[in-house]
PDB file of C-alpha atoms and ligand atoms in Angstrom:
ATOM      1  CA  UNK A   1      -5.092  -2.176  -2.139  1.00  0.00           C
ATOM      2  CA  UNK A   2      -3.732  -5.097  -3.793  1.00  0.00           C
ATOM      3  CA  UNK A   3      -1.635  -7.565  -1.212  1.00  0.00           C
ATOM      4  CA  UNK A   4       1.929  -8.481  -2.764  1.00  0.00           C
ATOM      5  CA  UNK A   5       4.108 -10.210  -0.303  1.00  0.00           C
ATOM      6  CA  UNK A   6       7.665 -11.160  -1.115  1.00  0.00           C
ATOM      7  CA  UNK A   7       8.533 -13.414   1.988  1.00  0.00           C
ATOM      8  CA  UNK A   8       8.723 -16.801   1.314  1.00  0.00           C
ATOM      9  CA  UNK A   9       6.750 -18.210   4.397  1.00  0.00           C
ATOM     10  CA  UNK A  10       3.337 -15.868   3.970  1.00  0.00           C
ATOM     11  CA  UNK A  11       0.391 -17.555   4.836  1.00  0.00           C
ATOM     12  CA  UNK A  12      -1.565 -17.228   1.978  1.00  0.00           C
ATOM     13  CA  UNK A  13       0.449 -16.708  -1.582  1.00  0.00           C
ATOM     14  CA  UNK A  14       3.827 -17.871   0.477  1.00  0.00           C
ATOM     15  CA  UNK A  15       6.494 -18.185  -1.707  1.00  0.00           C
ATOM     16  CA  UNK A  16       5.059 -17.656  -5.113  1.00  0.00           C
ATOM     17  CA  UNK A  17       6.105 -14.450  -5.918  1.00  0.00           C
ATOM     18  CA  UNK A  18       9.239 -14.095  -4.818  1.00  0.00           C
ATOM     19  CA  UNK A  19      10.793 -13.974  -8.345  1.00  0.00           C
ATOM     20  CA  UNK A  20      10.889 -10.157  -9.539  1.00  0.00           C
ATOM     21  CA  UNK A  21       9.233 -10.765 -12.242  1.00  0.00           C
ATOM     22  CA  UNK A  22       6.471 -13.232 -10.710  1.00  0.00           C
ATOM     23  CA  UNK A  23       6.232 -10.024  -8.453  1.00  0.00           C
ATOM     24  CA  UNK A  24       5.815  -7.895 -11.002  1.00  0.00           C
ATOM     25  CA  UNK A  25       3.362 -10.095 -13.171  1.00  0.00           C
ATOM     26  CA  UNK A  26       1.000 -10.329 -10.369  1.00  0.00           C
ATOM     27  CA  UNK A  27       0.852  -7.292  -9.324  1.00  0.00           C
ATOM     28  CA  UNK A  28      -0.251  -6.031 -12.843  1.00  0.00           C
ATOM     29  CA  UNK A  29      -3.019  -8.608 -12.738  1.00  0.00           C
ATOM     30  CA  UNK A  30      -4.109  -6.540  -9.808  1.00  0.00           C
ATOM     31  CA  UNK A  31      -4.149  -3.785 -11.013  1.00  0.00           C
ATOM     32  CA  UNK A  32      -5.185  -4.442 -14.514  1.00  0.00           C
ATOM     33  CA  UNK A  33      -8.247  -6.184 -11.579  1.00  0.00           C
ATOM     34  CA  UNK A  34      -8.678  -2.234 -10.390  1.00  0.00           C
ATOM     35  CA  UNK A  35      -6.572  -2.034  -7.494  1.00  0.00           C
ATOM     36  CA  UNK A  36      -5.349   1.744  -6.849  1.00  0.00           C
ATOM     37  CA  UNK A  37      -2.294   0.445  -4.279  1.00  0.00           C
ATOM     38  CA  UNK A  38       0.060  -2.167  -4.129  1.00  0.00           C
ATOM     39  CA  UNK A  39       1.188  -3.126  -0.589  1.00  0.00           C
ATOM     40  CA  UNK A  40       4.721  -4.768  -0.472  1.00  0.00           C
ATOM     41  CA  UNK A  41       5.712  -6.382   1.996  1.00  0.00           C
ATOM     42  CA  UNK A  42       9.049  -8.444   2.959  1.00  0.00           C
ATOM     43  CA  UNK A  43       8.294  -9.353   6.561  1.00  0.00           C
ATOM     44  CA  UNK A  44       5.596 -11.647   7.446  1.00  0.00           C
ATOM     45  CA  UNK A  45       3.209 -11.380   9.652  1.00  0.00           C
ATOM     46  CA  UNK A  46       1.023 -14.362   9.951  1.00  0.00           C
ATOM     47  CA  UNK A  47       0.783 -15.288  13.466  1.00  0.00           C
ATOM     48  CA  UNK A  48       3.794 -17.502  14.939  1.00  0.00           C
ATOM     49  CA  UNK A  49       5.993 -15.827  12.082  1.00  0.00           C
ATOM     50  CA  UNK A  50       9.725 -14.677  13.264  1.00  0.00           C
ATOM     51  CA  UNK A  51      11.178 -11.486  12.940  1.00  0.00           C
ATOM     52  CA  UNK A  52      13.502 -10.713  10.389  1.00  0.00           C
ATOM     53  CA  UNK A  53      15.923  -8.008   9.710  1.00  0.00           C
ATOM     54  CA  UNK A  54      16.176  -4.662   8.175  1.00  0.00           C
ATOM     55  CA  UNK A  55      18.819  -6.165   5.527  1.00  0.00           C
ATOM     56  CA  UNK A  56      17.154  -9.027   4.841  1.00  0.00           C
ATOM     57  CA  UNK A  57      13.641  -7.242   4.447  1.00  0.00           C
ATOM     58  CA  UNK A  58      15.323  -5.036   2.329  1.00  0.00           C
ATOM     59  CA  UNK A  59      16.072  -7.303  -0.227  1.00  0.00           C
ATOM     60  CA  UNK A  60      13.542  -8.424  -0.567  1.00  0.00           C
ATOM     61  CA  UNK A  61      11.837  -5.411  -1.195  1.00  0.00           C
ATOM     62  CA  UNK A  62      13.558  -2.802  -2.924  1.00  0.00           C
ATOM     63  CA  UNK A  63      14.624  -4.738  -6.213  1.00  0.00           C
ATOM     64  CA  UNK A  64      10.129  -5.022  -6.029  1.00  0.00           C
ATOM     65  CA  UNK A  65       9.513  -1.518  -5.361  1.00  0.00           C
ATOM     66  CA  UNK A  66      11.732  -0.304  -8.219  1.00  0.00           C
ATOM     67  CA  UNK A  67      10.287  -1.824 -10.805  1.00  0.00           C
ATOM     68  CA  UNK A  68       6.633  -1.383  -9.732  1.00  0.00           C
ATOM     69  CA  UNK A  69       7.266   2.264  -9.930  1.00  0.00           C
ATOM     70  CA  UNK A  70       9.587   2.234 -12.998  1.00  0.00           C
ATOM     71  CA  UNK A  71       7.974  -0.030 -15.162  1.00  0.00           C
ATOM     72  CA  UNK A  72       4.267  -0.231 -13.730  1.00  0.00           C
ATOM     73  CA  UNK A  73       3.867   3.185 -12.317  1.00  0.00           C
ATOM     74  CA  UNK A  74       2.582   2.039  -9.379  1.00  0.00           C
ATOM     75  CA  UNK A  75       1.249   3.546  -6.273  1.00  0.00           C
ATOM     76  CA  UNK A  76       3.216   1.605  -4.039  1.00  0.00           C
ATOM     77  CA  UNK A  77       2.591   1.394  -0.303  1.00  0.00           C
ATOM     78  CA  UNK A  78       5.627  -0.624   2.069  1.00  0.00           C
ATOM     79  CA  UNK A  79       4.557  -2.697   4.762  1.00  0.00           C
ATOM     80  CA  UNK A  80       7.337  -2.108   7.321  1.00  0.00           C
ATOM     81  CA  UNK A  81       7.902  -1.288  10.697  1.00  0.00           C
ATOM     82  CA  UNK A  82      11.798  -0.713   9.857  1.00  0.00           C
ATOM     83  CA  UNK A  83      13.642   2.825   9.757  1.00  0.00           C
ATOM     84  CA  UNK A  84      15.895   1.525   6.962  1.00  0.00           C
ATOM     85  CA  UNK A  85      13.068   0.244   4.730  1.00  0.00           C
ATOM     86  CA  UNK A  86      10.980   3.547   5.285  1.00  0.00           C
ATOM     87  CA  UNK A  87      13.987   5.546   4.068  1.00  0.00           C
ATOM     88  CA  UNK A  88      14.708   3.498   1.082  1.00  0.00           C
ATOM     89  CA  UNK A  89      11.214   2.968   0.356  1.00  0.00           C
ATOM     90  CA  UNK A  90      10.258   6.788  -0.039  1.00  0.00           C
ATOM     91  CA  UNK A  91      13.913   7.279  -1.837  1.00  0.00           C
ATOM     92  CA  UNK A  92      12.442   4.438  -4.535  1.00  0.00           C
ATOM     93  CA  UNK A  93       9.590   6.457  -4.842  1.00  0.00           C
ATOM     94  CA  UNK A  94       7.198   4.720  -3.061  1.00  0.00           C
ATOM     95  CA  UNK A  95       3.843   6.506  -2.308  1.00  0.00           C
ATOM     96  CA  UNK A  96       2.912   5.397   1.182  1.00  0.00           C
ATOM     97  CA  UNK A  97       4.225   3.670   4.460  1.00  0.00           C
ATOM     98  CA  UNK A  98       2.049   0.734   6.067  1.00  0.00           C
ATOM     99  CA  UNK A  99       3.132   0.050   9.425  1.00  0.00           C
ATOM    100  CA  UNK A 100       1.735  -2.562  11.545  1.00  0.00           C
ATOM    101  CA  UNK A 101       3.371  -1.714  14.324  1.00  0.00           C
ATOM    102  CA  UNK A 102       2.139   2.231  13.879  1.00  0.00           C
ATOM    103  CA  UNK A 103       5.567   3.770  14.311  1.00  0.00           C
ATOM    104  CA  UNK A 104       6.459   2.030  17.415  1.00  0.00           C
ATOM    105  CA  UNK A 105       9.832   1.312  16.363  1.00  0.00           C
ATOM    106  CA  UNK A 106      12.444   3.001  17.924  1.00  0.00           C
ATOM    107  CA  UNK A 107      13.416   5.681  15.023  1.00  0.00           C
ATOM    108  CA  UNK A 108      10.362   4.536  12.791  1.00  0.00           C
ATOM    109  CA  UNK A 109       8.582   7.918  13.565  1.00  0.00           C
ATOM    110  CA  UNK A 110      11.388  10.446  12.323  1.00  0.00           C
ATOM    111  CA  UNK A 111      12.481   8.103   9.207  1.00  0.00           C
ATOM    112  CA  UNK A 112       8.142   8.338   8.576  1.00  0.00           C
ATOM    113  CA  UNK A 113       8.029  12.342   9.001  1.00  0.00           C
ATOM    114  CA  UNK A 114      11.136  12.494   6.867  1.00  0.00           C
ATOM    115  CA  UNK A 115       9.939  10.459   4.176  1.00  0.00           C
ATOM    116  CA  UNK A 116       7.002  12.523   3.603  1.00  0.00           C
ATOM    117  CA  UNK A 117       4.632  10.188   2.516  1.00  0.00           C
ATOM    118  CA  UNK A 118       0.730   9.189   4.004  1.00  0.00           C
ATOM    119  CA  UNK A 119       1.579   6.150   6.594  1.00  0.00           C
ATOM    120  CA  UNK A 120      -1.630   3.785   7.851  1.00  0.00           C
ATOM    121  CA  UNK A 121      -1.009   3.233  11.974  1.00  0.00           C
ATOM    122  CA  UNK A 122      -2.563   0.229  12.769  1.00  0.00           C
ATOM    123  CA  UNK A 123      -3.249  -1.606  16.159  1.00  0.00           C
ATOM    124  CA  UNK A 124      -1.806  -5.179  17.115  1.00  0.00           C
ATOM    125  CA  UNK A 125      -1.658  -6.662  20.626  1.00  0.00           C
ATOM    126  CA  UNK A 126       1.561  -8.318  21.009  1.00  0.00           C
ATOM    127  CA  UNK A 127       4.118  -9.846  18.200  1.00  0.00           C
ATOM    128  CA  UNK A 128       3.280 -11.691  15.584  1.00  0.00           C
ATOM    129  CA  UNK A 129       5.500 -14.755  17.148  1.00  0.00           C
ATOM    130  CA  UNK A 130       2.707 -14.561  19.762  1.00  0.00           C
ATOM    131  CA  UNK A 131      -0.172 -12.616  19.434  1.00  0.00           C
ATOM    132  CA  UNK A 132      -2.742 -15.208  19.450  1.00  0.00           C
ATOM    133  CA  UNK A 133      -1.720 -16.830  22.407  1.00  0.00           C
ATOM    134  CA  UNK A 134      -3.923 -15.691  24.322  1.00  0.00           C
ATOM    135  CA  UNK A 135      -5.217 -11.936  23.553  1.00  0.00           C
ATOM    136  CA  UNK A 136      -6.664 -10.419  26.330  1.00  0.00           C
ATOM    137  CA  UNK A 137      -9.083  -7.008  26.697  1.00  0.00           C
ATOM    138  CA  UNK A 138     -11.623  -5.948  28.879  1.00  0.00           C
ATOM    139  CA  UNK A 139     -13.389  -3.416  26.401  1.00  0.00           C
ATOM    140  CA  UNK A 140     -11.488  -4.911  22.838  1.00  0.00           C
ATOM    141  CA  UNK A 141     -13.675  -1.561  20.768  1.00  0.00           C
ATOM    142  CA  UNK A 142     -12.365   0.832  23.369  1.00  0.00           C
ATOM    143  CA  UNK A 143      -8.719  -0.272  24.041  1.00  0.00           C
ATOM    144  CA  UNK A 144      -8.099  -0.585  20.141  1.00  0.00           C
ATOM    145  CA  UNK A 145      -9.457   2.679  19.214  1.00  0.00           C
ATOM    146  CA  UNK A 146      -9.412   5.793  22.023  1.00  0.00           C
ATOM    147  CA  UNK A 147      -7.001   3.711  23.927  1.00  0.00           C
ATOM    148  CA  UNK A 148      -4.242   2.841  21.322  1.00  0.00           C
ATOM    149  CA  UNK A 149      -5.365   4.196  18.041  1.00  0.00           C
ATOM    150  CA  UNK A 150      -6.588   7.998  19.260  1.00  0.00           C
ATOM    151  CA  UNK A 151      -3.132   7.372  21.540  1.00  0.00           C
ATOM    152  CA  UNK A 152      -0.479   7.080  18.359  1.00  0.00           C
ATOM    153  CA  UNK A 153      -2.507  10.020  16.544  1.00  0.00           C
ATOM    154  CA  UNK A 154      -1.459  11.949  19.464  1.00  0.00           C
ATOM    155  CA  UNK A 155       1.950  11.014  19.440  1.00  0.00           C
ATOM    156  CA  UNK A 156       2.334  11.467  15.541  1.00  0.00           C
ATOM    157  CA  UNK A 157       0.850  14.817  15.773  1.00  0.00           C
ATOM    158  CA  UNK A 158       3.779  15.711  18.765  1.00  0.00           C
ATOM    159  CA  UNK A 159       6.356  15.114  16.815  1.00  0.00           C
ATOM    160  CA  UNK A 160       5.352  16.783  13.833  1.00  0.00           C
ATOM    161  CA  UNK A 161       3.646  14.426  11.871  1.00  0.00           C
ATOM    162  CA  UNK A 162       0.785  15.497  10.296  1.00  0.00           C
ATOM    163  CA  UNK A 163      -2.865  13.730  10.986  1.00  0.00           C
ATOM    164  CA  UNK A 164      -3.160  14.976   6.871  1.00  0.00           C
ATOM    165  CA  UNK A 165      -0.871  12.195   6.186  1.00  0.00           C
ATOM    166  CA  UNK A 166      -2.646   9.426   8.727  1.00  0.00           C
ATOM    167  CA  UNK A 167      -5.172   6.488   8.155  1.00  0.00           C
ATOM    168  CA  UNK A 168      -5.987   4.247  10.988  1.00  0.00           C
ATOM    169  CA  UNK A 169      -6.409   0.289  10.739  1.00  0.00           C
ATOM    170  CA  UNK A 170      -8.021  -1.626  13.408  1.00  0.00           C
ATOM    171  CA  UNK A 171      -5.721  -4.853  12.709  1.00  0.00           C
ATOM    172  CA  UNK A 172      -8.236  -7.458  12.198  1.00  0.00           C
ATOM    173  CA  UNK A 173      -6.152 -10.484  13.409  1.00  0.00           C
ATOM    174  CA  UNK A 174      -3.330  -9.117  15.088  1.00  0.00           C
ATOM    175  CA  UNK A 175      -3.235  -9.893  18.862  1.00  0.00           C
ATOM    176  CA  UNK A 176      -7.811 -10.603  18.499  1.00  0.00           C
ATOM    177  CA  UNK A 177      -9.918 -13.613  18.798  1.00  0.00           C
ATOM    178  CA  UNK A 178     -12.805 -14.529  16.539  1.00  0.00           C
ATOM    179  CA  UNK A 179     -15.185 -12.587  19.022  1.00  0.00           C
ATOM    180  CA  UNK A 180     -12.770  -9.645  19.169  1.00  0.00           C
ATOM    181  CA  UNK A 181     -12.426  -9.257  15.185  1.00  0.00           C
ATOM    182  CA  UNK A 182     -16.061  -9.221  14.590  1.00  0.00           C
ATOM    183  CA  UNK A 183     -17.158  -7.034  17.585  1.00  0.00           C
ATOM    184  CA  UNK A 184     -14.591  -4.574  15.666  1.00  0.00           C
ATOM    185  CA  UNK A 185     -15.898  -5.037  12.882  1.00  0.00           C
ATOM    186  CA  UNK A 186     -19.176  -4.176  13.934  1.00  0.00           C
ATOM    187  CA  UNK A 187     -18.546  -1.157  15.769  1.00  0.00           C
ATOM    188  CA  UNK A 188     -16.012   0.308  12.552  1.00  0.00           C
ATOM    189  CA  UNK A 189     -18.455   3.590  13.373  1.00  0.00           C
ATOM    190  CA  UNK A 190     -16.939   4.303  16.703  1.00  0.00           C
ATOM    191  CA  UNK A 191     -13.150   4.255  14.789  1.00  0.00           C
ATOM    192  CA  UNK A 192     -14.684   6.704  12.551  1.00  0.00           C
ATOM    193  CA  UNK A 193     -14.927   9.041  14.972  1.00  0.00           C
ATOM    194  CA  UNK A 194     -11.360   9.621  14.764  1.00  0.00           C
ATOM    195  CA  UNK A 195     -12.118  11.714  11.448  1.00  0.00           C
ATOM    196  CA  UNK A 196      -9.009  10.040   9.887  1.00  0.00           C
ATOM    197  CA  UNK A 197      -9.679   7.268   6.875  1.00  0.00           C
ATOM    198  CA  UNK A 198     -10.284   3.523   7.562  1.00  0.00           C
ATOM    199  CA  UNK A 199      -7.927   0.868   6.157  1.00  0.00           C
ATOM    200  CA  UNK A 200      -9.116  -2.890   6.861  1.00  0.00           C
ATOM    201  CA  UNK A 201      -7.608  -5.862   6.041  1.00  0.00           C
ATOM    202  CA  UNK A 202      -9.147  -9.490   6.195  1.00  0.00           C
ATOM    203  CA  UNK A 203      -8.990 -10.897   3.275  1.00  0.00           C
ATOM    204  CA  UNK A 204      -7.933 -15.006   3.382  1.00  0.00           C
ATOM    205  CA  UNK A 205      -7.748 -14.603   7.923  1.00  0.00           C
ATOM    206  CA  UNK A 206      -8.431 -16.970   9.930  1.00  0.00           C
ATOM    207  CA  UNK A 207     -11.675 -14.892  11.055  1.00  0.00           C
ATOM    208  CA  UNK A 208     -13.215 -15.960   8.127  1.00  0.00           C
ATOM    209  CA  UNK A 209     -12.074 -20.208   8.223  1.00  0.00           C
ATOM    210  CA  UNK A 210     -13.139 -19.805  11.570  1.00  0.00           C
ATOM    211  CA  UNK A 211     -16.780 -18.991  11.286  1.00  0.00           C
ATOM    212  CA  UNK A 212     -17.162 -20.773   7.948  1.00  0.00           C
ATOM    213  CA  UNK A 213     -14.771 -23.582   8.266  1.00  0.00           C
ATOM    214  CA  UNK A 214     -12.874 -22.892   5.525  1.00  0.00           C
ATOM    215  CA  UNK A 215      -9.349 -23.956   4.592  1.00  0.00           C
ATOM    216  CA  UNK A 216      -6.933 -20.612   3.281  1.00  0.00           C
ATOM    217  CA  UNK A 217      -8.074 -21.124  -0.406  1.00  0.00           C
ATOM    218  CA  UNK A 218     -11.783 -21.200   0.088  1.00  0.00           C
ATOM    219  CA  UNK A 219     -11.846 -18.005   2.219  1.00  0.00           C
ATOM    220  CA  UNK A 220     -13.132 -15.728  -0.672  1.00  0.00           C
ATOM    221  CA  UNK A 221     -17.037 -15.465   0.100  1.00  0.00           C
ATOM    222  CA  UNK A 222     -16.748 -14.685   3.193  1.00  0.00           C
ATOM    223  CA  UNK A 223     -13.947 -12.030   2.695  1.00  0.00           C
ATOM    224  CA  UNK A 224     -16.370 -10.581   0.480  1.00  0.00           C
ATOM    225  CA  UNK A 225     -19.387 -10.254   3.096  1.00  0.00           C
ATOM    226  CA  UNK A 226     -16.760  -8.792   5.237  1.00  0.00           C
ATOM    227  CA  UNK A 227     -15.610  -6.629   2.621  1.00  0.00           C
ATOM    228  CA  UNK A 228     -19.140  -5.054   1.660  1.00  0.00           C
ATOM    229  CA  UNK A 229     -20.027  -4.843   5.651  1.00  0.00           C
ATOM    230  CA  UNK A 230     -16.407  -2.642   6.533  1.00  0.00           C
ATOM    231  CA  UNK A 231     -17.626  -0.545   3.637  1.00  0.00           C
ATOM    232  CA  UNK A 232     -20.629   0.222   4.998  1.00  0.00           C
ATOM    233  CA  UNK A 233     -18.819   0.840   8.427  1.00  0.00           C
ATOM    234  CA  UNK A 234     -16.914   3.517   6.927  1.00  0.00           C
ATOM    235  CA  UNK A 235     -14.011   1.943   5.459  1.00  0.00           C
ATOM    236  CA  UNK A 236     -12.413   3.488   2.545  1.00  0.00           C
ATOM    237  CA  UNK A 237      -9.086   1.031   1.658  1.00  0.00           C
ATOM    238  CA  UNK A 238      -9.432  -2.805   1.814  1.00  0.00           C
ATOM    239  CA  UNK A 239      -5.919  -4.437   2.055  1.00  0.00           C
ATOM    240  CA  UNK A 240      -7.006  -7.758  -0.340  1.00  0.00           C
ATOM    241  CA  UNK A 241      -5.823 -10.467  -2.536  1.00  0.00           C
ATOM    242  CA  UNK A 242      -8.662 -10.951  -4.891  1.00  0.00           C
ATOM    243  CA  UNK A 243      -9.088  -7.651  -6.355  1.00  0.00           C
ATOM    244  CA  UNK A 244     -11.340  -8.029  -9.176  1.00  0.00           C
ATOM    245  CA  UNK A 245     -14.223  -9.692  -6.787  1.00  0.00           C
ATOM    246  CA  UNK A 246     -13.692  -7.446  -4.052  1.00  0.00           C
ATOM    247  CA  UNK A 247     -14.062  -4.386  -6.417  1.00  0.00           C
ATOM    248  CA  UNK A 248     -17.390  -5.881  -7.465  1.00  0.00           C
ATOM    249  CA  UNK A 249     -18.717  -6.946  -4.039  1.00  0.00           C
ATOM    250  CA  UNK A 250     -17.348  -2.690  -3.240  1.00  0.00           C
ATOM    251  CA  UNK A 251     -19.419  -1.392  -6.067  1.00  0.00           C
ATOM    252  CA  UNK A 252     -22.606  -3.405  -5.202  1.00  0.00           C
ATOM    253  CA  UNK A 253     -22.307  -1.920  -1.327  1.00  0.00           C
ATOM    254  CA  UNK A 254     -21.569   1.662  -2.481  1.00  0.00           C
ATOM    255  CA  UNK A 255     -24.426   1.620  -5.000  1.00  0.00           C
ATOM    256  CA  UNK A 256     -26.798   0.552  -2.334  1.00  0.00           C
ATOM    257  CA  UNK A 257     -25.321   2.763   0.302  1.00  0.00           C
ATOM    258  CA  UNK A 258     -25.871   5.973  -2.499  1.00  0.00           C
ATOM    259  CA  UNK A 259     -29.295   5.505  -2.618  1.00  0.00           C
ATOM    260  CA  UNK A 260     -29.472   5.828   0.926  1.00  0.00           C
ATOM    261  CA  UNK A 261     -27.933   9.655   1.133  1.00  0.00           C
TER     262      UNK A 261
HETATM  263  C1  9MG B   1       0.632  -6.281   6.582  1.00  0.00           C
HETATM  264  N1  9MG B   1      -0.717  -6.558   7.005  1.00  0.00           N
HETATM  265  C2  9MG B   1      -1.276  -7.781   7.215  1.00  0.00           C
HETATM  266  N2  9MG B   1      -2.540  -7.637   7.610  1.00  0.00           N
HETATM  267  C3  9MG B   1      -2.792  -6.303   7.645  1.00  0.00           C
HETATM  268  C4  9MG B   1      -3.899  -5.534   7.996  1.00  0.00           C
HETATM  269  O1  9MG B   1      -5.036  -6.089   8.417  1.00  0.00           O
HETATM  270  N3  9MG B   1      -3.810  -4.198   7.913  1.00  0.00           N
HETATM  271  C5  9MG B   1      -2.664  -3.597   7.516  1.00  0.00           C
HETATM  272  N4  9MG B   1      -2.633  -2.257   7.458  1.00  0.00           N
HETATM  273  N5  9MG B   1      -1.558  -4.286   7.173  1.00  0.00           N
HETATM  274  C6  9MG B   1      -1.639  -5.618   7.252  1.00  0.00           C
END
């Protein structure tokens, strides 16, 4: 899943591809690169970012989601956690919701079972305005994934939506320290349980500047060890923004991991 955000204060590509057809160019480098999704998003959240509205996030994301599908034709997923947007999206013909506030929203879960399409639930502690303040658990593997994640699979599957349609994320960086994200990370096999597919996203986080001491544009080495290790932990999308490498550091893992059956 190729990462294509049109806000103009994300963290990593912020700014640059805000311009339909900058959009559009990039995202056919990714998936000329071998990405099978491209995740749109028009809110950001980076920690410290501010919410913005349905209107405004629709602007910025509808003109995008149009022409991916009409001219590139896509398999588009929307990264929202707005009613509007999910309407709209599905009505543009986008393939797949990705909320990161798993349908919490109030009216997010109807406007998902009505648009019919797949939507990834993942967990955050807190807003993005402040989730790393100071995120707090007392089992972080537990809370994230019987707690919360098993939690909003029960709730989708009350009101009608089907777990056919779910995929779970763990939400490396949202509302985690360091210690949390890689303790996640290294017990993947425990989310697994859930029997529902794994989405991950790390690429460029500040997991990875943390540990190495890297600056945002020297992140990509250790995105890829993470990359190969959720593999092997049973992930089966990885939300990224250098496809081509990832792809290859993907392959590697899974050819290893084949001989192993
Ligand atoms: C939108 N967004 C930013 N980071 C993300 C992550 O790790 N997972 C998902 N599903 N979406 C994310």
């Amino acid at each position: 899943m190729g990462i294509l955000n049109v806000t103009p204060d994300s963290f990593s590509d912020g700014g640059h591809h805000l311009a339909l057809d900058d959009a559009l160019r990039h995202a056919e480098r990714m998936l000329a690169e071998g990405a099978a999704i491209i995740d749109v998003g028009g809110e950001s959240t980076r920690p410290g970012a501010l919410p913005v509205t349905p209107q405004q996030e629709l602007d910025r994301v509808a003109p995008v989601v149009e022409a991916l599908v009409r001219e590139l034709d896509a398999l588009v997923s929307v990264d929202t956690s707005s009613p509007e947007v999910m309407r709209e999206a599905a009505a543009l013909g986008a393939g797949m919701l990705n909320d990161v506030r798993a349908l919490e929203r109030e009216g997010a879960l109807s406007a998902a079972i009505g648009s019919g399409l797949p939507v990834c639930l993942m967990h955050r502690q807190g807003e993005p305005r402040d989730m790393q303040q100071a995120p707090r658990y007392d089992e972080p593997v537990e809370e994230v994934v019987a707690d919360y994640l098993g939690a909003r699979v029960a709730a989708c599957e009350a009101a009608g939506l089907r777990r056919e349609r779910l995929l779970l994320d763990p939400g490396f960086g949202f509302g985690k320290t360091v210690e949390h994200n890689l303790r996640l990370l290294n017990r993947m096999d425990r989310l697994s349980r859930l029997e529902l597919p794994l989405l991950v996203g790390m690429s460029r986080k500040s997991m990875i500047g943390k540990v190495l001491g890297r600056p945002v544009e020297e992140r990509l080495s250790g995105g890829l060890a993470l990359a190969a290790l959720a593999v092997d932990r049973g992930a089966r999308i990885l939300r990224v923004h250098d496809v081509g490498p990832t792809l290859d550091a993907v392959n590697m893992t899974w050819a290893v991991l084949k001989e192993g059956c």
